[in-house]
Structure formats: structure tokens, C-alpha cells
Short mmCIF file of C-alpha atoms in Angstrom, two decimals:
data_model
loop_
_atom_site.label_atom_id
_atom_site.label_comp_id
_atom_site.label_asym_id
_atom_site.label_seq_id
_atom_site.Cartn_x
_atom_site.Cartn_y
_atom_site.Cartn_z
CA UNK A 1 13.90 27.53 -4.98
CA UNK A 2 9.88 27.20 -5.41
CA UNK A 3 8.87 24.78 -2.88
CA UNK A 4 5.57 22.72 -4.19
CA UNK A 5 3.02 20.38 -1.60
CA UNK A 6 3.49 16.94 -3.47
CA UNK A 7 -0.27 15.55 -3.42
CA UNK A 8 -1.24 14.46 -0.18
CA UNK A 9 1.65 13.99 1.08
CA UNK A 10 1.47 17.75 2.86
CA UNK A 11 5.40 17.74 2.23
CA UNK A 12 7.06 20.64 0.72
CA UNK A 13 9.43 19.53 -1.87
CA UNK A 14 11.56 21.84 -4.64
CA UNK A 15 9.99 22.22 -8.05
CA UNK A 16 13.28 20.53 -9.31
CA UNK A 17 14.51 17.48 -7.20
CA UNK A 18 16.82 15.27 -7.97
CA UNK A 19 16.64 11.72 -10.01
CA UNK A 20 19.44 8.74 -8.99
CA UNK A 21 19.14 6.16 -10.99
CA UNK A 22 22.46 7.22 -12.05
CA UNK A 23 24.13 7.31 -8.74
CA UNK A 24 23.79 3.82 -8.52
CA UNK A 25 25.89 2.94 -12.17
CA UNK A 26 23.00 2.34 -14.63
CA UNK A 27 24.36 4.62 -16.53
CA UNK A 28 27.84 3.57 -16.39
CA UNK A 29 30.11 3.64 -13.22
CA UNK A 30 30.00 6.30 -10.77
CA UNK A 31 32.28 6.36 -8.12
CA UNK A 32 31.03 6.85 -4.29
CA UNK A 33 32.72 10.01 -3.86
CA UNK A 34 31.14 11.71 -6.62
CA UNK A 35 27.87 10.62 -5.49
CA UNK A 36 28.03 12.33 -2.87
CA UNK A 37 29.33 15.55 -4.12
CA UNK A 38 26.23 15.50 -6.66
CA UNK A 39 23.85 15.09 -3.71
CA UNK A 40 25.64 17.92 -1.50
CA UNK A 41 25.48 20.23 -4.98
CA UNK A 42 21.72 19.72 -5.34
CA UNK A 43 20.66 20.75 -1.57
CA UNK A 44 23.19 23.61 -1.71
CA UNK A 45 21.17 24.79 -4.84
CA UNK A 46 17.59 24.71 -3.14
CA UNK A 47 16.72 20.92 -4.16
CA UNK A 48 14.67 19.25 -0.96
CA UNK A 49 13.68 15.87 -3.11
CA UNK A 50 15.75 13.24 -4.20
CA UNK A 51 14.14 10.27 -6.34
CA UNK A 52 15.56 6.66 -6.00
CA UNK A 53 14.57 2.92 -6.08
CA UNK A 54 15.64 -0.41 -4.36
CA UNK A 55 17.06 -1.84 -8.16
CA UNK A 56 19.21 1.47 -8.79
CA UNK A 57 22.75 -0.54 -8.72
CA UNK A 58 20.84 -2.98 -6.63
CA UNK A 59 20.28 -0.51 -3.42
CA UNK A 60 23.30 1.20 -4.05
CA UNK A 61 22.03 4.90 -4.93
CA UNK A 62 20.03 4.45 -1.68
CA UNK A 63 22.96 3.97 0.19
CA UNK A 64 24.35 6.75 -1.36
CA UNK A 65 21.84 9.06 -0.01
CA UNK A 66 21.37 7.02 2.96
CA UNK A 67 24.98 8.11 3.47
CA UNK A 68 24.46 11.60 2.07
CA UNK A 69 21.79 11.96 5.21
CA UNK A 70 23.15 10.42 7.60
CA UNK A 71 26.25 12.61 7.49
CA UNK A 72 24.56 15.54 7.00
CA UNK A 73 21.89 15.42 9.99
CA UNK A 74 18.63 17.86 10.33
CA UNK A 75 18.64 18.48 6.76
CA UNK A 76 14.60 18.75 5.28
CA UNK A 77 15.02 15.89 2.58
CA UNK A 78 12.57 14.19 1.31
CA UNK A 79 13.36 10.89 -0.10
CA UNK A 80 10.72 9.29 -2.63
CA UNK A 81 12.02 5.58 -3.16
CA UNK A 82 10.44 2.44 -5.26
CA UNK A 83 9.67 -0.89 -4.91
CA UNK A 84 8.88 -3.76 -6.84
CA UNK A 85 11.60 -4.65 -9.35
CA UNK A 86 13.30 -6.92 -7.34
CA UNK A 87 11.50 -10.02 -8.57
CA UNK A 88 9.49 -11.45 -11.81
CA UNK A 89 7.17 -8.84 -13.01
CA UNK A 90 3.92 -10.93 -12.05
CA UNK A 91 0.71 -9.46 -10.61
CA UNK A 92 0.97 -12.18 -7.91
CA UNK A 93 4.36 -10.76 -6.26
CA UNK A 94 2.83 -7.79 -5.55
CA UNK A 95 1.88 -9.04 -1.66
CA UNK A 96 2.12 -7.63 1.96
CA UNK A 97 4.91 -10.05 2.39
CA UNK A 98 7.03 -8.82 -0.43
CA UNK A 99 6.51 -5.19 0.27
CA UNK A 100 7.24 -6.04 3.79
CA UNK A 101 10.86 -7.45 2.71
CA UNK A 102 11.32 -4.33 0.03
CA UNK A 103 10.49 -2.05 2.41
CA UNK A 104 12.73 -3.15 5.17
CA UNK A 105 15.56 -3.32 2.87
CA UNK A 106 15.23 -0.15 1.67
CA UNK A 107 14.94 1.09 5.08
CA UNK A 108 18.06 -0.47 5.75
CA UNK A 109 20.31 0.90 2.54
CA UNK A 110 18.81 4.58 3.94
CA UNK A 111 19.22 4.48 7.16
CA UNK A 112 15.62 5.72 8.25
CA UNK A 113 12.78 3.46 10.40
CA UNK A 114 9.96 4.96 8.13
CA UNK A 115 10.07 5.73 4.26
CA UNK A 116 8.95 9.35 3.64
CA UNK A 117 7.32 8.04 0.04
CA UNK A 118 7.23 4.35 -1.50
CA UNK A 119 6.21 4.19 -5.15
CA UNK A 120 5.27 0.93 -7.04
CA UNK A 121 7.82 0.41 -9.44
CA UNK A 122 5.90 0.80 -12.78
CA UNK A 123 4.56 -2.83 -12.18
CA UNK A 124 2.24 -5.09 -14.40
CA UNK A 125 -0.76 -3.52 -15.48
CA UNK A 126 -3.08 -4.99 -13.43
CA UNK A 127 -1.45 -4.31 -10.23
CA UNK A 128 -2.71 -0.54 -10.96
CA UNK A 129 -6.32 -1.65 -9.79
CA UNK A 130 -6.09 -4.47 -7.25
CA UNK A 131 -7.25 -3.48 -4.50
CA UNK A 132 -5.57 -5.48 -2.02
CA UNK A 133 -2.47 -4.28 -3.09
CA UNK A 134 -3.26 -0.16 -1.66
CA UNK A 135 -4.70 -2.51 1.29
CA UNK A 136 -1.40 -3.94 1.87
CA UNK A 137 0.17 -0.11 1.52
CA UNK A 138 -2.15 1.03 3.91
CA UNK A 139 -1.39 -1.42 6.21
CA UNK A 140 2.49 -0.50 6.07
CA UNK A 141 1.00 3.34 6.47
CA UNK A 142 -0.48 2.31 9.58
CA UNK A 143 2.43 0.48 11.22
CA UNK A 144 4.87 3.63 10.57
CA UNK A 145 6.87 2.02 7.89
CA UNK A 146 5.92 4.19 5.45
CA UNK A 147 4.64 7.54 5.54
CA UNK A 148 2.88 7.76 2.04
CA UNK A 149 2.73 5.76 -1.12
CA UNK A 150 2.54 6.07 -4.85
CA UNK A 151 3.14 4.72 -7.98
CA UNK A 152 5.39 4.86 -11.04
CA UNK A 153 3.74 4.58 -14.24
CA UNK A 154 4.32 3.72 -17.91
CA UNK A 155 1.00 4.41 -19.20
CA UNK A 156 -1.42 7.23 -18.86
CA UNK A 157 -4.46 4.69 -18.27
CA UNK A 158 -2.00 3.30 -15.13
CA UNK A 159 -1.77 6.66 -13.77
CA UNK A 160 -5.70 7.32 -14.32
CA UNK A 161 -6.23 3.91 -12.46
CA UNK A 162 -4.09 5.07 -9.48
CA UNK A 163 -5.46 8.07 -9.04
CA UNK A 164 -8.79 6.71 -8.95
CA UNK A 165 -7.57 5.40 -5.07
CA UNK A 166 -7.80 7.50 -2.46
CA UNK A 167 -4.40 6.37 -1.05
CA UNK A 168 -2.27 7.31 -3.51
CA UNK A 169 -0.48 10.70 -2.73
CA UNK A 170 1.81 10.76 -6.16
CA UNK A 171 2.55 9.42 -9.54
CA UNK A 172 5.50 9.43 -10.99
CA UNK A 173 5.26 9.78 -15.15
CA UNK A 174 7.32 10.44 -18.05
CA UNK A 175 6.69 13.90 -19.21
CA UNK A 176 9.15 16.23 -21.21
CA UNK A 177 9.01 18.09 -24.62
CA UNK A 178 9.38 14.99 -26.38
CA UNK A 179 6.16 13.49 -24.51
CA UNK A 180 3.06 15.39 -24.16
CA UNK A 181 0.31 12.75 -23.19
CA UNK A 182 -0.19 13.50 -19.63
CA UNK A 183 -0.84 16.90 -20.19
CA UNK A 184 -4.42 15.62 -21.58
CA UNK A 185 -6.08 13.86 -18.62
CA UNK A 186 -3.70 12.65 -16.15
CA UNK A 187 -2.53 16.46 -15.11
CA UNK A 188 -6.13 17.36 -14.39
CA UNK A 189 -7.29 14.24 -13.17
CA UNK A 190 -4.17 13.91 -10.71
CA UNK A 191 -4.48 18.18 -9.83
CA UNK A 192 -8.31 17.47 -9.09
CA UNK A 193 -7.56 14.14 -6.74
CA UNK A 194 -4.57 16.19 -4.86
CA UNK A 195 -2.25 13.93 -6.31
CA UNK A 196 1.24 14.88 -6.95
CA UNK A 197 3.13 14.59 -10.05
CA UNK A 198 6.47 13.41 -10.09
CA UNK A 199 7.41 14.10 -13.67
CA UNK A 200 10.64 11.90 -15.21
CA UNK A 201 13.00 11.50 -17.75
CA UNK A 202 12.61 15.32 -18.28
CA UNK A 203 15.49 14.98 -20.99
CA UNK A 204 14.78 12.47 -22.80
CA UNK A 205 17.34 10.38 -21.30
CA UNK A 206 19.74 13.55 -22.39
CA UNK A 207 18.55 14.03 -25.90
CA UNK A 208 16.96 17.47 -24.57
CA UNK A 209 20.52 18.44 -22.96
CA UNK A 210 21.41 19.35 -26.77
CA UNK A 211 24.97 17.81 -26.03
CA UNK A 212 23.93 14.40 -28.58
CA UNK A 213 25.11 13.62 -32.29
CA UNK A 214 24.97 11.04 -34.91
CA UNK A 215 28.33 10.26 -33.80
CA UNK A 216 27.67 10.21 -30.40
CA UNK A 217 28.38 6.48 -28.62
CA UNK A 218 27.10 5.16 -24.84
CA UNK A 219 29.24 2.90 -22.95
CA UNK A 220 28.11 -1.12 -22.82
CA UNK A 221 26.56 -0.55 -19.51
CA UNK A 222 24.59 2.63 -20.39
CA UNK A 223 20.81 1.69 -21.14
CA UNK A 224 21.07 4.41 -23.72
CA UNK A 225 23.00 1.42 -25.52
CA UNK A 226 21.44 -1.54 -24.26
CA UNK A 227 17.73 -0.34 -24.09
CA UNK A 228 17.60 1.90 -27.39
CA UNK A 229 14.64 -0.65 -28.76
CA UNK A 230 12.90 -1.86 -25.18
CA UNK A 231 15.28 -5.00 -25.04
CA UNK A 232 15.37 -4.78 -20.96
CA UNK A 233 12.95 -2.41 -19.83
CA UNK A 234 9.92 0.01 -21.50
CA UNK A 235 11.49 1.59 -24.33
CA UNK A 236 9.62 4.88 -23.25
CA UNK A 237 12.93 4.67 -20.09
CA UNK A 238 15.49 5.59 -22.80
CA UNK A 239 15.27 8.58 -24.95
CA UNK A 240 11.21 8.80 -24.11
CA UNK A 241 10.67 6.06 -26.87
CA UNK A 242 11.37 8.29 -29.61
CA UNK A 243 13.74 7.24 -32.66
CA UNK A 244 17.16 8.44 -31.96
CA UNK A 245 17.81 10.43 -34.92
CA UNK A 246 14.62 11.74 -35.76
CA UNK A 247 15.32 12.87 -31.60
CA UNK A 248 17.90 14.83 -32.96
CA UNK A 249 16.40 16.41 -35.63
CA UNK A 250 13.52 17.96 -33.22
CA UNK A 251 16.51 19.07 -30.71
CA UNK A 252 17.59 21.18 -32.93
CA UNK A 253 14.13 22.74 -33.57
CA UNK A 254 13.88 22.95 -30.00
CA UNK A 255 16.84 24.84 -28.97
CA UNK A 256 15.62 27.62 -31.39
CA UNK A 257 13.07 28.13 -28.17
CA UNK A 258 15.91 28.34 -25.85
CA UNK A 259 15.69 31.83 -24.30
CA UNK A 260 18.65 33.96 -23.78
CA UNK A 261 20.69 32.76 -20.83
CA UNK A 262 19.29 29.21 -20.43
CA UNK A 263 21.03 26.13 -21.52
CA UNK A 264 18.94 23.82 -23.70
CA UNK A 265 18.43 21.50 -21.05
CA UNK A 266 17.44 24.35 -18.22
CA UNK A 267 14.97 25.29 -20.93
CA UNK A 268 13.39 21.87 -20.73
CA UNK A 269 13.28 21.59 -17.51
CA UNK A 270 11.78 24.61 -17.09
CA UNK A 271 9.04 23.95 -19.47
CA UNK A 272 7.78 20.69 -17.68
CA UNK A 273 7.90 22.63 -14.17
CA UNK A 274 5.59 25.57 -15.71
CA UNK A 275 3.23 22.68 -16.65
CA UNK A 276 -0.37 22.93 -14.67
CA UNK A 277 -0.48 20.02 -11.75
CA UNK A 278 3.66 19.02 -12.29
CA UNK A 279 5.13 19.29 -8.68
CA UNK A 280 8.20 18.26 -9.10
CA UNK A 281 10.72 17.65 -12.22
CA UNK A 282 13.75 15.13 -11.13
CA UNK A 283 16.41 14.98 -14.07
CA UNK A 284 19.35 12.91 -13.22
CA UNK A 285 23.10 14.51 -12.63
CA UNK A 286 26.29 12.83 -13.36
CA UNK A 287 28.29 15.61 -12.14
CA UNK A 288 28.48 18.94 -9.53
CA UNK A 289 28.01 21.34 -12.49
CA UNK A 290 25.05 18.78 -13.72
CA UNK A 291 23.46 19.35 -10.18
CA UNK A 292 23.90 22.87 -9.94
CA UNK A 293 22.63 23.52 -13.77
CA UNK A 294 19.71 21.43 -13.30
CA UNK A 295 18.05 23.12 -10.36
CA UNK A 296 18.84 26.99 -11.80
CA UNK A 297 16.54 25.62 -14.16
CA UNK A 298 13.93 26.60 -11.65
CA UNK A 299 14.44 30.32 -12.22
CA UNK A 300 13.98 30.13 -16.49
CA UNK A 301 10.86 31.47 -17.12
CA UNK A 302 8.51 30.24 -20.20
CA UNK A 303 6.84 32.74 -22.31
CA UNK A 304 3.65 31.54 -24.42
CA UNK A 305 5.58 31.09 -27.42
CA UNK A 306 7.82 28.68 -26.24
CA UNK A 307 5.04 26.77 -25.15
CA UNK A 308 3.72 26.53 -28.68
CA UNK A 309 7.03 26.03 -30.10
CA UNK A 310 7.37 22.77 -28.02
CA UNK A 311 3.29 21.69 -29.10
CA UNK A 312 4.67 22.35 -32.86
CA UNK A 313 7.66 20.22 -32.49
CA UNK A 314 5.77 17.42 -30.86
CA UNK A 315 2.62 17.34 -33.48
CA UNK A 316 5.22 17.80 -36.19
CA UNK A 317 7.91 14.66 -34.87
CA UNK A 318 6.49 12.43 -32.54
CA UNK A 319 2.19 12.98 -32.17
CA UNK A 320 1.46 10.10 -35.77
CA UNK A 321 3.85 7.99 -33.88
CA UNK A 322 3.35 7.98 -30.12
CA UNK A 323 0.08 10.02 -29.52
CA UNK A 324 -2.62 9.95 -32.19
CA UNK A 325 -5.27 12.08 -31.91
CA UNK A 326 -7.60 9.87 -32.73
#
């Protein structure tokens, strides 16, 4: 698989990784053994990144890979954790003495002494440009418990903000078919900066897989039930924001793109990777054949017109609502 240097970093990391939020039950329950069969399924198809955070099941998708690692020694993994969910989302818990706690716990549930990448966990907006917070990341930089840092955004103006800090080697965004925002400043601004871009929810929390209905339901536990209006977390988390049904309506546009021989959902993955300044794209799997799907989407190549089909789709569904022009 393409291997892409995410920001300053200097790592080499596969143009598809591989997102676990669901490998520690957000998404319903997963069970341990699984877990690790998805992880084994990814490396064996080329993927070298794997994207977690200290609240997935409360550390347990680090342990997970922690696990994953630790039984499978010498392998060239990089793991890009997050930090910062663990208490009330207030400007003033973002401290050295909080991130020294986070970190060491996530050390812990992965079984490492430094953290190849820690992102800030899409925190309050004004985190994005205190500067004593990327002091206090330096500071863990310095003392080996971290390698590199970056953030996970909501916003385009967050991303913009981190960027503007020399520190910051990545940022993690929400970018699929169904959201086209970054591709206006923060791509440049992050390609310019040698930042990486970690791009997210590249399905549309599955809508883009082409496997949803009207009549499709999501278990009690699945945020795709619980979230659908923002209720627990940014509604832009669960099905990129974007009404259900009209998402289904523009699915159905979309997989008249789908070139011969790639799945719906290889097609959209595919699309974000071919995307100017995107390093890596890090859908979630809840399964082997998931896993192994997902990162063939790195071979699907995207002609011009399917690029245009998927600008039509969004100015025609989703631009009024979620991206004005002016």
C-alpha cells in the first residue's frame, strides 16, 4: 500500500489506516477476539496506522491494540491516540497535570513508554489557541513521553488555529463526500505548514458504505441511534451531520460514480485519499472482510468525473445547509 509522511512527524504511515472507536463497543459490543482479528486483517493488507483514543470503551480499544502489539513484536505501527475526553469539556482542564495523567494511562492500556502521536480530543474552542497548552505538549515532547502531537478538530477555523503552531505535526478532520469544507483552506493551509491530515468519518458513519435504508435500525448503544441530532457529542460524529434520509437520497446518486470493481464504500474512500494534502483516511471495521475491503480501497483509482460527480452531489444536497458559499 502507498505509504504517506504524516506532517512532521517524518513517519511513514499507509494512505488508509485504520479507525477504533469501534473496537472499543461504541458502536455496539465487540468481542476481544474479533478485535484482534480486525487489527491482524488490516496490517496483513498494507495498513501501518491505527487511530484510537483514551474514551474509546474507556481505554479499551487501546488495550486492544496494546495487545495486538505486544503479541505481534517488531511490527512498524504507528499508533495515533487522543486525549482529553476524560473530564468536563472546560478550557481550564486542559493542563500539564491532566495531560500528564492521560498520557500515562494511555501509555499504560498500550503497553509503550512513549506515544508515537497524541491528539487533543476535539476540545473547547479556545483550547485551539492557548498557548500554554502546545507549551505543556512540548514539554511532554521533551521528556520522551510523547513523540509528536496534534489535534482533532470539529471546525475548520480549529484546524486553521492549530496549524498556525509550529508544534503541531497533524489534524485530524472530518472529510468525506458528504463534507467538502476542508478542501477550501485547511488542505492548503495544513499541506503548506507540513501538517498532516488525518481525515475521519470517511463514510459518513456508514451512510457512504451504500448498505443503509429507511428501514434500517442501530442498536441502543450505537451513536448512530443515540447521537442522530448531537444529543451526546457534535452531531457532525454521526452520519457527518447530514439528515438521515436526505443521506440516502445522495447515496444513491453517489454510487452511480462507483467505478467498475469498487464497492461503494472503496469508492469513497478512495476519493478522500486522492484529495491534495489528505495523508491518511482511517474508516472504522467491524469485521475481517471490513478490514480487508477498506484498505483495497487504496488501489481504486478516481477519474475527473467522479470528482465532479461527488462536487455535484454535495452543492446539490448538503452545500445551503452545511457550507454556504457565502
Amino acid at each position: 500500500m502507498e505509504q504517506r509522511i504524516l506532517g512532521k512527524t517524518g513517519r511513514n504511515v499507509s494512505v488508509v489506516g485504520l479507525g477504533t472507536w469501534q473496537l472499543g463497543a461504541d458502536w455496539g459490543n465487540v468481542d476481544p477476539a474479533q478485535a484482534q482479528a480486525i487489527l491482524a486483517a488490516s496490517v496483513e493488507a498494507g495498513v501501518t496506522i491505527f487511530d484510537t483514543a483514551d474514551v474509546y470503551g474507556d481505554g479499551r480499544s487501546e488495550q486492544a491494540i496494546g495487545k495486538f502489539l505486544a503479541d505481534n513484536p517488531g511490527l512498524d505501527i504507528t499508533v495515533a491516540t487522543k486525549m482529553g475526553r476524560r473530564v468536563d469539556q472546560r478550557p481550564e482542564n486542559y493542563t500539564l497535570a491532566n495531560f500528564r495523567q492521560w498520557v500515562d494511562r494511555s501509555r499504560t492500556n498500550l503497553g509503550t513508554d512513549t506515544l508515537d502521536l497524541v491528539q487533543l480530543h476535539c476540545p473547547p474552542t479556545p483550547v485551539y489557541s492557548n498557548a500554554e497548552v502546545y507549551d505543556a505538549l512540548d514539554t511532554l515532547k521533551a521528556e520522551g513521553a510523547i513523540r509528536d502531537y496534534g489535534v482533532s478538530v470539529e471546525r475548520t477555523d480549529e484546524a486553521l488555529e492549530a496549524i498556525r503552531h509550529d508544534g503541531t505535526a497533524s489534524v485530524q478532520i472530518i472529510l468525506n463526500a458528504f463534507r467538502l469544507k476542508p478542501l477550501d483552506e485547511v488542505l492548503p493551509a495544513a499541506k503548506a505548514a507540513n501538517v498532516g491530515i488525518i481525515a475521519r468519518v470517511p463514510l459518513a458513519s456508514g451512510l457512504l458504505s451504500g448498505k443503509y435504508s429507511k428501514e434500517t435500525s442501530f442498536a441502543a448503544d450505537d451513536h448512530r441511534n443515540y447521537n442522530r441530532n448531537g444529543e451526546s457529542f457534535d452531531v457532525g460524529e454521526t452520519f457527518s451531520g447530514v439528515d438521515y434520509e436526505l443521506g440516502l437520497k445522495a447515496v444513491a446518486e453517489f454510487e452511480q460514480l462507483v467505478p467498475a470493481g469498487a464497492t461503494t464504500a472503496q469508492a469513497a474512500i478512495a476519493w478522500i485519499a486522492a484529495q491534495d494534502g489528505v495523508t491518511t483516511v482511517i474508516p472504522g471495521a467491524r469485521s475481517v472482510e471490513q478490514a480487508a475491503a477498506n484498505a483495497a480501497a487504496a488501489s481504486v483509482a478516481i477519474s475527473e468525473e467522479f470528482d465532479g460527480g461527488v462536487h455535484w452531489i454535495y452543492d446539490h444536497y448538503f452545500r445551503e445547509a452545511i457550507h454556504p458559499r457565502w
